[in-house]
Amino acid sequence: SSVTDPENSEAELWDRARRDDGDAFGILFDLHHARVYRRALGLVEDRHDAEDITAGSFFELWRKRGSVNPVRGSVLPWLLVVTVNLSRNHRRSTARYQRFLRSAPRSEAVDGPDAETSETSDRIVASLGQLSPTDSALLVLTVIEDVPLAQAAEAVGLKPATARVRLHRARARLRVDLHDLNLIPHPAEGTN
């Protein structure tokens, strides 16, 4: 087995990475990053989204390193499949997010539909940023990504009952934040 043979070299790196060798994983990242990024960019056509998808693909490779089997000694095919799947999920979630923004009540004080959508979007992003990473992830997974609560709870490392309580609080906080901007009516309005 020659170290100069790219297939054996990558297979050796993968064996080390599977044993939690971060340096070997870093070399694999360097080896395949450009190709994965080009594929992601071709699928989503936005540099920032392509960067996120590329990072997500490598995160999944690291997370599932115990079960990923290389194809002919290379993890690239597996990475490309994940990149396609993440890109598809991203397009679906973007469409859902846009529908959510279009259906959100608008403030009368905002000028024009673009400004309304932008302000709503900015406020939602700001509100999510005020939540803990776990609560923000729960909200995005369940509301925008349509992931069932039990699966979202598992993804963030919580028991379903705990996730349900945290999700309820996160939604309540988001409602308060959006109400403060008059983007949603106060629950008591119109009940004179």
C-alpha positions as a Python dict, from the first residue, in 0.01 Angstrom:
ca = {
    (1, 'S'): (0, 0, 0),
    (2, 'S'): (169, 314, -121),
    (3, 'V'): (113, 643, 63),
    (4, 'T'): (150, 828, -269),
    (5, 'D'): (-151, 644, -413),
    (6, 'P'): (-440, 893, -362),
    (7, 'E'): (-696, 618, -299),
    (8, 'N'): (-487, 450, -30),
    (9, 'S'): (-387, 785, 112),
    (10, 'E'): (-752, 895, 147),
    (11, 'A'): (-856, 554, 282),
    (12, 'E'): (-581, 581, 543),
    (13, 'L'): (-692, 934, 633),
    (14, 'W'): (-1050, 816, 668),
    (15, 'D'): (-948, 529, 893),
    (16, 'R'): (-768, 780, 1116),
    (17, 'A'): (-1062, 1024, 1107),
    (18, 'R'): (-1299, 746, 1210),
    (19, 'R'): (-1079, 702, 1517),
    (20, 'D'): (-1140, 1069, 1608),
    (21, 'D'): (-824, 1206, 1446),
    (22, 'G'): (-919, 1569, 1381),
    (23, 'D'): (-602, 1637, 1182),
    (24, 'A'): (-681, 1357, 937),
    (25, 'F'): (-1037, 1489, 906),
    (26, 'G'): (-896, 1838, 838),
    (27, 'I'): (-688, 1700, 551),
    (28, 'L'): (-1000, 1529, 408),
    (29, 'F'): (-1185, 1860, 443),
    (30, 'D'): (-908, 2038, 249),
    (31, 'L'): (-909, 1763, -13),
    (32, 'H'): (-1285, 1778, -87),
    (33, 'H'): (-1403, 2124, 27),
    (34, 'A'): (-1383, 2295, -314),
    (35, 'R'): (-1572, 2018, -493),
    (36, 'V'): (-1849, 2003, -229),
    (37, 'Y'): (-1879, 2383, -230),
    (38, 'R'): (-1907, 2394, -611),
    (39, 'R'): (-2185, 2135, -600),
    (40, 'A'): (-2370, 2327, -327),
    (41, 'L'): (-2331, 2657, -513),
    (42, 'G'): (-2469, 2499, -828),
    (43, 'L'): (-2774, 2382, -637),
    (44, 'V'): (-2859, 2692, -433),
    (45, 'E'): (-2690, 2974, -630),
    (46, 'D'): (-2613, 3180, -319),
    (47, 'R'): (-2257, 3187, -183),
    (48, 'H'): (-2357, 3214, 183),
    (49, 'D'): (-2609, 2932, 156),
    (50, 'A'): (-2353, 2719, -32),
    (51, 'E'): (-2100, 2780, 246),
    (52, 'D'): (-2356, 2674, 508),
    (53, 'I'): (-2446, 2362, 311),
    (54, 'T'): (-2080, 2274, 265),
    (55, 'A'): (-2017, 2313, 636),
    (56, 'G'): (-2328, 2105, 708),
    (57, 'S'): (-2208, 1828, 477),
    (58, 'F'): (-1874, 1803, 654),
    (59, 'F'): (-2044, 1825, 993),
    (60, 'E'): (-2262, 1528, 896),
    (61, 'L'): (-1954, 1337, 778),
    (62, 'W'): (-1786, 1393, 1114),
    (63, 'R'): (-2103, 1318, 1309),
    (64, 'K'): (-2165, 992, 1121),
    (65, 'R'): (-1801, 892, 1081),
    (66, 'G'): (-1863, 562, 1258),
    (67, 'S'): (-2110, 445, 993),
    (68, 'V'): (-1996, 614, 668),
    (69, 'N'): (-1841, 373, 421),
    (70, 'P'): (-1617, 524, 153),
    (71, 'V'): (-1682, 445, -212),
    (72, 'R'): (-1363, 311, -368),
    (73, 'G'): (-1168, 459, -80),
    (74, 'S'): (-1322, 808, -105),
    (75, 'V'): (-1578, 984, 114),
    (76, 'L'): (-1648, 1234, -167),
    (77, 'P'): (-1951, 1046, -309),
    (78, 'W'): (-2110, 1032, 36),
    (79, 'L'): (-2039, 1404, 85),
    (80, 'L'): (-2198, 1489, -250),
    (81, 'V'): (-2515, 1293, -167),
    (82, 'V'): (-2544, 1479, 163),
    (83, 'T'): (-2481, 1809, -17),
    (84, 'V'): (-2766, 1739, -258),
    (85, 'N'): (-2998, 1644, 29),
    (86, 'L'): (-2906, 1950, 235),
    (87, 'S'): (-2956, 2172, -71),
    (88, 'R'): (-3301, 2024, -131),
    (89, 'N'): (-3392, 2074, 234),
    (90, 'H'): (-3262, 2431, 218),
    (91, 'R'): (-3475, 2513, -87),
    (92, 'R'): (-3784, 2366, 82),
    (93, 'S'): (-3721, 2552, 408),
    (94, 'T'): (-3656, 2878, 220),
    (95, 'A'): (-3988, 2837, 39),
    (96, 'R'): (-4167, 2765, 369),
    (97, 'Y'): (-3997, 3063, 532),
    (98, 'Q'): (-4102, 3292, 245),
    (99, 'R'): (-4462, 3163, 272),
    (100, 'F'): (-4448, 3222, 648),
    (101, 'L'): (-4327, 3580, 593),
    (102, 'R'): (-4593, 3648, 329),
    (103, 'S'): (-4866, 3522, 561),
    (104, 'A'): (-4745, 3715, 868),
    (105, 'P'): (-4962, 4017, 953),
    (106, 'R'): (-4802, 4344, 846),
    (107, 'S'): (-4762, 4672, 1028),
    (108, 'E'): (-4950, 4965, 875),
    (109, 'A'): (-4656, 5194, 962),
    (110, 'V'): (-4411, 5023, 728),
    (111, 'D'): (-4367, 5153, 374),
    (112, 'G'): (-4429, 4901, 97),
    (113, 'P'): (-4433, 4523, 85),
    (114, 'D'): (-4055, 4483, 48),
    (115, 'A'): (-3992, 4689, 360),
    (116, 'E'): (-4264, 4494, 544),
    (117, 'T'): (-4115, 4158, 457),
    (118, 'S'): (-3764, 4282, 534),
    (119, 'E'): (-3865, 4424, 872),
    (120, 'T'): (-4058, 4109, 963),
    (121, 'S'): (-3767, 3891, 853),
    (122, 'D'): (-3512, 4104, 1037),
    (123, 'R'): (-3719, 4098, 1354),
    (124, 'I'): (-3770, 3722, 1338),
    (125, 'V'): (-3395, 3671, 1289),
    (126, 'A'): (-3323, 3911, 1577),
    (127, 'S'): (-3576, 3731, 1800),
    (128, 'L'): (-3424, 3394, 1716),
    (129, 'G'): (-3084, 3540, 1802),
    (130, 'Q'): (-3208, 3631, 2150),
    (131, 'L'): (-3308, 3271, 2218),
    (132, 'S'): (-3060, 3010, 2333),
    (133, 'P'): (-2908, 2811, 2046),
    (134, 'T'): (-3112, 2507, 2156),
    (135, 'D'): (-3441, 2697, 2167),
    (136, 'S'): (-3368, 2868, 1836),
    (137, 'A'): (-3287, 2531, 1677),
    (138, 'L'): (-3607, 2379, 1818),
    (139, 'L'): (-3816, 2663, 1676),
    (140, 'V'): (-3654, 2645, 1332),
    (141, 'L'): (-3671, 2265, 1317),
    (142, 'T'): (-4038, 2242, 1417),
    (143, 'V'): (-4187, 2561, 1267),
    (144, 'I'): (-3987, 2612, 948),
    (145, 'E'): (-3848, 2265, 880),
    (146, 'D'): (-4163, 2072, 984),
    (147, 'V'): (-3955, 1825, 1186),
    (148, 'P'): (-4170, 1634, 1439),
    (149, 'L'): (-4110, 1749, 1797),
    (150, 'A'): (-3967, 1412, 1910),
    (151, 'Q'): (-3708, 1418, 1630),
    (152, 'A'): (-3624, 1785, 1691),
    (153, 'A'): (-3580, 1708, 2062),
    (154, 'E'): (-3342, 1424, 1981),
    (155, 'A'): (-3148, 1645, 1738),
    (156, 'V'): (-3081, 1904, 2010),
    (157, 'G'): (-3026, 1648, 2287),
    (158, 'L'): (-3344, 1699, 2490),
    (159, 'K'): (-3625, 1473, 2609),
    (160, 'P'): (-3952, 1541, 2420),
    (161, 'A'): (-4129, 1676, 2730),
    (162, 'T'): (-3848, 1923, 2798),
    (163, 'A'): (-3838, 2025, 2432),
    (164, 'R'): (-4215, 2083, 2434),
    (165, 'V'): (-4185, 2326, 2728),
    (166, 'R'): (-3888, 2507, 2576),
    (167, 'L'): (-4062, 2531, 2237),
    (168, 'H'): (-4373, 2675, 2402),
    (169, 'R'): (-4161, 2942, 2575),
    (170, 'A'): (-3969, 3020, 2254),
    (171, 'R'): (-4293, 3066, 2060),
    (172, 'A'): (-4432, 3289, 2334),
    (173, 'R'): (-4118, 3502, 2324),
    (174, 'L'): (-4136, 3529, 1945),
    (175, 'R'): (-4502, 3636, 1969),
    (176, 'V'): (-4412, 3907, 2224),
    (177, 'D'): (-4125, 4034, 2009),
    (178, 'L'): (-4342, 4047, 1695),
    (179, 'H'): (-4627, 4212, 1888),
    (180, 'D'): (-4390, 4483, 2014),
    (181, 'L'): (-4331, 4579, 1650),
    (182, 'N'): (-4705, 4562, 1575),
    (183, 'L'): (-4637, 4275, 1336),
    (184, 'I'): (-4900, 4060, 1505),
    (185, 'P'): (-5211, 4182, 1687),
    (186, 'H'): (-5224, 4171, 2065),
    (187, 'P'): (-5445, 3879, 2180),
    (188, 'A'): (-5682, 4119, 2358),
    (189, 'E'): (-5730, 4351, 2057),
    (190, 'G'): (-6075, 4356, 1903),
    (191, 'T'): (-6247, 4199, 2205),
    (192, 'N'): (-6413, 4518, 2338),
}
